[in-house]
Short mmCIF file of C-alpha atoms and ligand atoms in Angstrom, two decimals:
data_model
loop_
_atom_site.label_atom_id
_atom_site.label_comp_id
_atom_site.label_asym_id
_atom_site.label_seq_id
_atom_site.Cartn_x
_atom_site.Cartn_y
_atom_site.Cartn_z
CA MET A 1030 0.00 0.00 0.00
CA TRP A 1031 2.87 2.39 0.74
CA LEU A 1032 5.37 1.06 -1.74
CA GLN A 1033 6.84 3.74 -3.93
CA PRO A 1034 6.11 3.33 -7.61
CA HIS A 1035 9.24 2.12 -9.28
CA SER A 1036 9.15 3.84 -12.64
CA CYS A 1037 11.38 6.84 -13.12
CA HIS A 1038 9.93 10.27 -13.76
CA TRP A 1039 11.69 12.16 -16.55
CA SER A 1040 12.73 14.91 -14.12
CA LEU A 1041 14.78 12.37 -12.17
CA VAL A 1042 16.77 11.40 -15.23
CA THR A 1043 19.76 13.64 -14.82
CA GLY A 1044 22.72 14.39 -16.97
CA HIS A 1045 24.56 11.26 -15.82
CA LYS A 1046 26.63 9.52 -18.39
CA LYS A 1047 24.66 6.52 -19.67
CA TYR A 1048 26.17 3.11 -19.00
CA LYS A 1049 24.17 0.63 -21.00
CA ARG A 1050 25.52 -2.89 -20.48
CA ASN A 1051 28.16 -5.18 -19.01
CA MET A 1052 28.27 -3.55 -15.60
CA LYS A 1053 29.36 -5.65 -12.64
CA VAL A 1054 26.81 -5.59 -9.82
CA LEU A 1055 28.10 -6.84 -6.46
CA VAL A 1056 25.71 -8.01 -3.76
CA ALA A 1057 27.67 -7.82 -0.49
CA THR A 1058 25.59 -9.05 2.44
CA GLU A 1059 27.00 -10.14 5.77
CA LYS A 1060 23.42 -11.22 6.57
CA PRO A 1061 22.41 -12.83 3.25
CA PHE A 1062 19.15 -12.47 1.36
CA ALA A 1063 17.00 -15.59 0.97
CA LYS A 1064 18.11 -17.64 -2.07
CA VAL A 1065 14.88 -16.88 -3.91
CA ALA A 1066 15.67 -13.16 -3.61
CA VAL A 1067 19.21 -13.62 -4.91
CA ASP A 1068 17.79 -15.59 -7.86
CA GLY A 1069 15.43 -12.68 -8.57
CA ILE A 1070 18.22 -10.11 -8.34
CA ARG A 1071 20.34 -12.20 -10.72
CA GLU A 1072 17.48 -12.40 -13.20
CA VAL A 1073 17.00 -8.61 -13.24
CA VAL A 1074 20.73 -7.92 -13.47
CA GLU A 1075 21.34 -10.42 -16.30
CA LYS A 1076 18.18 -9.46 -18.19
CA ASN A 1077 19.58 -5.94 -18.32
CA GLY A 1078 22.90 -7.18 -19.72
CA HIS A 1079 24.99 -6.95 -16.55
CA THR A 1080 26.74 -9.56 -14.41
CA LEU A 1081 26.17 -10.41 -10.77
CA ALA A 1082 28.85 -11.11 -8.17
CA LEU A 1083 28.01 -12.35 -4.68
CA LEU A 1084 29.79 -11.90 -1.39
CA GLU A 1085 27.71 -13.41 1.40
CA LYS A 1086 28.31 -14.04 5.11
CA TYR A 1087 31.72 -12.39 5.01
CA THR A 1088 33.43 -12.05 8.37
CA ASP A 1089 36.55 -10.16 7.26
CA VAL A 1090 36.11 -6.62 5.90
CA ASN A 1091 39.14 -7.25 3.67
CA ASP A 1092 37.00 -9.68 1.68
CA PHE A 1093 34.54 -6.82 1.12
CA TYR A 1094 37.38 -4.48 0.05
CA LYS A 1095 38.61 -7.06 -2.46
CA ALA A 1096 35.17 -7.94 -3.84
CA VAL A 1097 34.23 -4.31 -4.42
CA GLU A 1098 37.45 -3.46 -6.32
CA ASP A 1099 36.00 -3.98 -9.81
CA ALA A 1100 32.29 -3.49 -9.03
CA ASP A 1101 30.34 -0.86 -10.95
CA ALA A 1102 27.33 -1.16 -8.66
CA LEU A 1103 26.86 -2.37 -5.12
CA ILE A 1104 23.83 -3.73 -3.25
CA VAL A 1105 24.09 -3.98 0.54
CA ARG A 1106 21.85 -4.39 3.57
CA SER A 1107 23.15 -3.10 6.93
CA ASP A 1108 26.71 -3.64 5.69
CA LYS A 1109 28.86 -0.63 6.44
CA VAL A 1110 29.88 1.17 3.27
CA THR A 1111 32.67 3.24 4.78
CA LYS A 1112 35.15 5.61 3.14
CA GLU A 1113 37.60 2.66 3.10
CA VAL A 1114 35.11 0.58 1.11
CA ILE A 1115 34.59 3.50 -1.29
CA ASP A 1116 38.36 3.97 -1.63
CA HIS A 1117 38.72 0.34 -2.69
CA ALA A 1118 35.79 0.58 -5.12
CA LYS A 1119 37.60 2.25 -7.99
CA ASN A 1120 34.84 1.66 -10.57
CA LEU A 1121 31.82 2.21 -8.34
CA LYS A 1122 29.05 4.40 -9.75
CA ILE A 1123 26.05 3.50 -7.61
CA VAL A 1124 25.38 1.88 -4.23
CA VAL A 1125 21.89 0.81 -3.17
CA ARG A 1126 21.02 0.00 0.41
CA ALA A 1127 18.32 -2.68 -0.01
CA GLY A 1128 16.22 -1.38 2.85
CA ALA A 1129 15.06 1.81 4.50
CA GLY A 1130 17.76 3.15 6.84
CA TYR A 1131 20.93 4.31 5.11
CA ASP A 1132 22.93 5.32 8.18
CA ASN A 1133 25.37 2.55 7.18
CA LEU A 1134 26.43 4.44 4.04
CA ASP A 1135 29.13 7.10 4.18
CA LEU A 1136 27.21 9.57 2.02
CA GLU A 1137 29.98 12.16 2.10
CA ALA A 1138 32.47 9.67 0.72
CA CYS A 1139 29.98 8.64 -1.98
CA THR A 1140 29.27 12.23 -2.96
CA ALA A 1141 32.97 13.13 -3.03
CA ARG A 1142 33.49 10.40 -5.63
CA GLY A 1143 30.29 11.19 -7.56
CA ILE A 1144 28.75 7.87 -6.54
CA VAL A 1145 24.95 7.81 -6.39
CA ALA A 1146 23.59 6.37 -3.12
CA MET A 1147 20.00 5.10 -2.89
CA ASN A 1148 17.71 3.18 -0.57
CA THR A 1149 14.57 1.18 -1.35
CA PRO A 1150 11.95 2.81 0.88
CA GLY A 1151 8.90 0.81 1.91
CA GLN A 1152 10.03 -2.51 0.47
CA ASN A 1153 10.64 -4.30 3.77
CA SER A 1154 8.29 -2.36 6.05
CA ASN A 1155 5.53 -4.94 6.40
CA ALA A 1156 8.09 -7.53 7.52
CA VAL A 1157 9.41 -5.19 10.23
CA ALA A 1158 5.88 -4.27 11.33
CA GLU A 1159 4.85 -7.91 11.65
CA LEU A 1160 7.90 -8.59 13.81
CA VAL A 1161 7.03 -5.63 16.04
CA MET A 1162 3.59 -7.05 16.71
CA GLY A 1163 5.01 -10.55 17.19
CA MET A 1164 7.53 -9.30 19.76
CA LEU A 1165 4.79 -7.35 21.48
CA VAL A 1166 2.50 -10.37 21.83
CA TYR A 1167 5.48 -12.39 23.09
CA CYS A 1168 6.14 -9.68 25.69
CA VAL A 1169 2.59 -9.22 27.01
CA ARG A 1170 2.25 -13.01 27.27
CA ASN A 1171 5.30 -13.08 29.57
CA PHE A 1172 7.62 -14.53 26.94
CA TYR A 1173 5.46 -17.65 26.82
CA ASN A 1174 6.49 -18.77 30.30
CA GLY A 1175 3.10 -20.26 31.12
CA LYS A 1176 1.99 -17.49 33.49
CA SER A 1177 -1.08 -15.35 32.93
CA GLY A 1178 -0.33 -12.37 30.67
CA SER A 1179 -2.35 -9.52 29.21
CA GLU A 1180 -4.02 -8.58 25.92
CA LEU A 1181 -3.37 -5.83 23.42
CA MET A 1182 -7.00 -5.03 22.65
CA GLY A 1183 -7.94 -1.62 24.07
CA LYS A 1184 -4.33 -0.72 24.94
CA LYS A 1185 -2.79 2.49 23.65
CA LEU A 1186 0.02 2.14 21.14
CA GLY A 1187 2.24 5.12 20.32
CA ILE A 1188 4.15 5.21 17.06
CA LEU A 1189 7.18 7.46 16.99
CA ALA A 1190 7.75 8.40 13.32
CA PHE A 1191 4.90 7.66 10.99
CA GLY A 1192 6.72 6.46 7.91
CA ASN A 1193 6.36 3.19 6.02
CA VAL A 1194 7.04 0.91 8.99
CA GLY A 1195 5.08 3.01 11.48
CA ARG A 1196 2.02 2.98 9.23
CA ASN A 1197 2.19 -0.76 8.78
CA VAL A 1198 2.45 -1.24 12.55
CA ALA A 1199 -0.60 1.02 12.96
CA ARG A 1200 -2.56 -0.97 10.38
CA ILE A 1201 -1.84 -4.30 12.07
CA ALA A 1202 -2.33 -2.90 15.60
CA LYS A 1203 -5.79 -1.67 14.65
CA GLY A 1204 -6.61 -5.27 13.76
CA PHE A 1205 -5.69 -6.17 17.34
CA GLY A 1206 -8.15 -3.51 18.55
CA MET A 1207 -5.44 -1.20 19.89
CA ASP A 1208 -5.91 2.58 20.10
CA VAL A 1209 -3.14 3.96 17.93
CA TYR A 1210 -1.45 7.33 18.40
CA ALA A 1211 1.46 8.79 16.46
CA PHE A 1212 3.95 11.61 16.33
CA ASP A 1213 6.26 12.45 13.46
CA ALA A 1214 8.54 15.49 13.47
CA PHE A 1215 8.14 15.79 9.69
CA LEU A 1216 4.36 15.40 9.43
CA THR A 1217 1.49 17.63 10.51
CA ALA A 1218 -1.25 16.36 12.78
CA ASP A 1219 -3.65 16.61 9.83
CA GLN A 1220 -1.42 14.39 7.71
CA ILE A 1221 -1.29 11.74 10.44
CA ASN A 1222 -5.01 11.93 11.17
CA ALA A 1223 -5.85 11.80 7.46
CA SER A 1224 -4.25 8.35 7.25
CA GLY A 1225 -7.17 6.99 9.26
CA LEU A 1226 -4.69 4.77 11.06
CA ALA A 1227 -3.65 6.86 14.07
CA THR A 1228 -4.52 9.90 16.15
CA ALA A 1229 -1.82 12.56 16.14
CA VAL A 1230 -0.37 13.85 19.41
CA ALA A 1231 1.46 17.16 19.78
CA ASN A 1232 4.99 15.90 20.46
CA GLN A 1233 7.01 12.86 21.46
CA GLU A 1234 6.64 13.62 25.17
CA ALA A 1235 2.85 13.45 24.78
CA LEU A 1236 3.21 10.12 22.99
CA PHE A 1237 5.12 8.60 25.92
CA GLU A 1238 2.68 10.14 28.44
CA THR A 1239 -0.38 8.85 26.59
CA CYS A 1240 0.55 5.33 25.57
CA ASP A 1241 0.94 1.90 27.18
CA VAL A 1242 3.33 0.85 24.44
CA VAL A 1243 5.67 3.05 22.38
CA SER A 1244 7.15 1.66 19.16
CA LEU A 1245 10.18 3.46 17.71
CA HIS A 1246 10.46 4.04 13.96
CA ILE A 1247 12.88 6.96 13.84
CA PRO A 1248 16.06 6.77 11.77
CA ALA A 1249 19.46 7.16 13.44
CA THR A 1250 20.45 10.78 12.73
CA ALA A 1251 22.43 13.42 14.59
CA GLU A 1252 19.11 14.63 16.09
CA THR A 1253 17.71 11.24 17.11
CA LYS A 1254 20.83 9.46 18.42
CA GLN A 1255 20.53 8.95 22.21
CA SER A 1256 17.18 10.78 22.13
CA ILE A 1257 15.23 7.99 23.84
CA ASN A 1258 16.44 8.80 27.31
CA TYR A 1259 15.55 8.63 30.99
CA ALA A 1260 13.29 11.69 31.03
CA LEU A 1261 11.30 10.61 27.99
CA VAL A 1262 10.71 6.96 28.86
CA ASN A 1263 9.96 7.89 32.47
CA LYS A 1264 6.85 9.67 31.17
CA MET A 1265 5.24 6.28 30.49
CA HIS A 1266 2.70 5.22 33.04
CA LYS A 1267 2.90 2.01 35.04
CA GLY A 1268 3.62 -1.10 33.01
CA GLY A 1269 4.91 0.78 29.95
CA ILE A 1270 6.56 -1.17 27.13
CA LEU A 1271 9.18 0.30 24.81
CA VAL A 1272 9.64 -1.47 21.46
CA ASN A 1273 12.63 -0.81 19.25
CA SER A 1274 12.80 -2.04 15.67
CA ALA A 1275 14.66 1.07 14.49
CA ARG A 1276 18.29 1.46 15.55
CA LYS A 1277 20.18 0.84 18.81
CA GLU A 1278 21.85 4.26 18.50
CA VAL A 1279 18.59 6.11 19.21
CA ILE A 1280 18.54 4.70 22.75
CA ASN A 1281 20.52 6.28 25.55
CA GLU A 1282 21.43 2.89 26.99
CA PRO A 1283 22.97 4.00 30.32
CA GLU A 1284 19.89 6.13 31.05
CA LEU A 1285 17.45 3.39 30.06
CA LEU A 1286 19.34 0.92 32.27
CA LYS A 1287 19.15 3.36 35.19
CA LEU A 1288 15.43 3.89 34.66
CA MET A 1289 14.64 0.18 34.37
CA ALA A 1290 16.57 -0.43 37.60
CA GLU A 1291 14.44 2.22 39.34
CA ARG A 1292 11.13 1.37 37.68
CA THR A 1293 10.55 -2.35 37.88
CA ASP A 1294 7.29 -2.01 35.93
CA LEU A 1295 8.91 -1.02 32.61
CA LYS A 1296 9.79 -3.42 29.79
CA TYR A 1297 12.12 -3.05 26.81
CA ILE A 1298 11.91 -5.30 23.74
CA THR A 1299 14.18 -4.76 20.81
CA ASP A 1300 15.15 -6.17 17.42
CA ILE A 1301 18.57 -4.55 17.70
CA MET A 1302 20.71 -5.99 20.45
CA PRO A 1303 21.98 -3.15 22.66
CA ASP A 1304 25.68 -2.72 23.39
CA ALA A 1305 24.71 -3.27 27.05
CA ASP A 1306 22.82 -6.52 26.33
CA ALA A 1307 24.42 -8.28 29.31
CA GLU A 1308 23.27 -5.54 31.70
CA PHE A 1309 19.74 -5.44 30.27
CA LYS A 1310 19.52 -9.24 30.66
CA ALA A 1311 19.56 -8.68 34.43
CA PHE A 1312 15.96 -7.40 34.08
CA GLU A 1313 14.55 -10.87 33.76
CA GLY A 1314 11.04 -10.97 32.35
CA ARG A 1315 11.28 -7.30 31.32
CA TYR A 1316 13.76 -7.41 28.46
CA PHE A 1317 14.04 -9.24 25.18
CA ALA A 1318 16.44 -8.78 22.25
CA THR A 1319 16.58 -10.83 19.05
CA PRO A 1320 20.01 -12.44 18.56
CA LYS A 1321 20.32 -10.78 15.14
CA LYS A 1322 18.22 -8.02 13.57
CA MET A 1323 15.28 -10.02 12.22
CA GLY A 1324 12.76 -7.35 11.17
CA ALA A 1325 13.46 -7.41 7.45
CA GLN A 1326 14.55 -11.04 7.41
CA THR A 1327 11.70 -12.59 5.43
CA GLU A 1328 11.71 -14.02 1.92
CA GLU A 1329 9.12 -11.44 0.89
CA ALA A 1330 11.09 -8.47 2.21
CA ASN A 1331 14.32 -9.83 0.71
CA ILE A 1332 12.63 -10.23 -2.67
CA ASN A 1333 10.97 -6.80 -2.54
CA ALA A 1334 14.04 -4.87 -1.40
CA GLY A 1335 16.62 -6.89 -3.36
CA ILE A 1336 14.76 -6.76 -6.66
CA ALA A 1337 13.92 -3.07 -6.18
CA ALA A 1338 17.65 -2.44 -5.71
CA ALA A 1339 18.49 -4.42 -8.87
CA ASN A 1340 15.84 -2.52 -10.85
CA GLN A 1341 17.03 0.85 -9.55
CA ILE A 1342 20.58 0.01 -10.61
CA SER A 1343 19.47 -1.23 -14.03
CA ASP A 1344 17.40 1.94 -14.59
CA PHE A 1345 20.32 4.09 -13.50
CA PHE A 1346 22.63 2.41 -16.01
CA ALA A 1347 20.03 2.50 -18.79
CA THR A 1348 18.67 6.02 -18.37
CA GLY A 1349 20.53 7.79 -15.56
CA CYS A 1350 17.43 7.63 -13.35
CA THR A 1351 18.24 8.81 -9.83
CA LYS A 1352 14.89 8.22 -8.15
CA PHE A 1353 15.47 7.27 -4.50
CA GLN A 1354 18.89 8.93 -4.43
CA VAL A 1355 19.72 9.92 -0.83
CA ASN A 1356 22.97 11.85 -1.29
CA LYS A 1357 21.72 14.84 -3.19
C1 3PG B 429 16.21 -1.26 7.22
O1 3PG B 429 16.70 -0.18 7.54
O2 3PG B 429 15.71 -1.46 6.11
C2 3PG B 429 16.11 -2.36 8.25
O3 3PG B 429 16.76 -2.01 9.41
C3 3PG B 429 16.55 -3.72 7.73
O4 3PG B 429 17.92 -3.94 7.82
P1 3PG B 429 18.58 -5.29 7.27
O5 3PG B 429 18.49 -5.30 5.79
O6 3PG B 429 19.99 -5.29 7.77
O7 3PG B 429 17.82 -6.47 7.85
#
C-alpha cells in the first residue's frame, strides 16, 4: 500500500553519463538475502545485460574491500559502506542500500566520488511491522512462560515516526483492537489523522505520556541518536513497554538501564541488540532482544528490497534515473 512506484519520472533522469551494459553488480551481504531473492536479483541484473557477483556471510572486511574493487554497482543491507570501502571501489558508480535506513552508508564519501547512493523505501516495512507485533504479543504473554499475561485489545500504542514501517504497525495494531497514536517530526497532525490509522499527538513527550506501548520508527540521525532517554521513557505510566525495531543508536542505553533499575514495571523489547545486552539481561522478564536483527529477514522483504535495488541500478545504467537517491 505504501510502496513507492518504481518507474522513473523524466525529471529524475539527470545528466549522468549513460552506462548501458556489461556492468558488474556486487551483492555484499554479511546477513544474506534468501536464495529466492538472490535468484530474482540475478534475473534482473542479467536481463539488463549486466553480471552479478556475490559476497555473502563475510566475516573479514578485507574480503569486502577485495570484492568491491572492480564493481560498478553495489547492493548492501546493513553492511557498512565506509570511506575505506569506497576507496577500494575504484569503478563504483552506484550503491543501493536494499532497505530503508541508510545510516550505514558514508554519504559524504559517496558524494565526493560522484557515486549515487539510494535506498529502497517501503520494500521491507511490512516484515518489520509484523515482527514488532510478534515481539509485542510475546512480551505481554510473559515470553510464553506459562503465566497469565495480558491482551493488546484496548491498549494504547504510540508510534514514533509515521513512515512506512510506522504505518504498517498502525494498520496491524488496529486489527488487534489497539488505540493507535502517532507523532512524526516531519508530518502535521492533519497528515497523520488523514491516514485513518492513528490519532496525532502534539509531540514525542505526549506520545510517551499517553501510551501503554511506544514503538520506535525513527532513523538514526544526529538529532535522534541517544534521544530515547531517561526523562522521555519515564513519562510512560505504570507497566509501559518500549519497542525498538529502528536502531540501537537512538537509545541512551545508560539512562534506560538506570530507569529500568528504578522502575521495575517497565519493559524493553528490541530487534537490535543493545551494546549493554548483558546488563539489560539482568531485568529478567522485562527485556528481550533478538540475537540478530530479524525485522526485514523474510523471503518477501528480501525479494521486494533486493529486486527493487536491482531494478534501480538497471534503470540508472540504462537512463541515468536517480529516483530514490539519498545523497543529493
Ligand atoms: C532497514 O533499515 O531497512 C532495516 O533495518 C533492515 O535492515 P537489514 O536489511 O539489515 O535487515
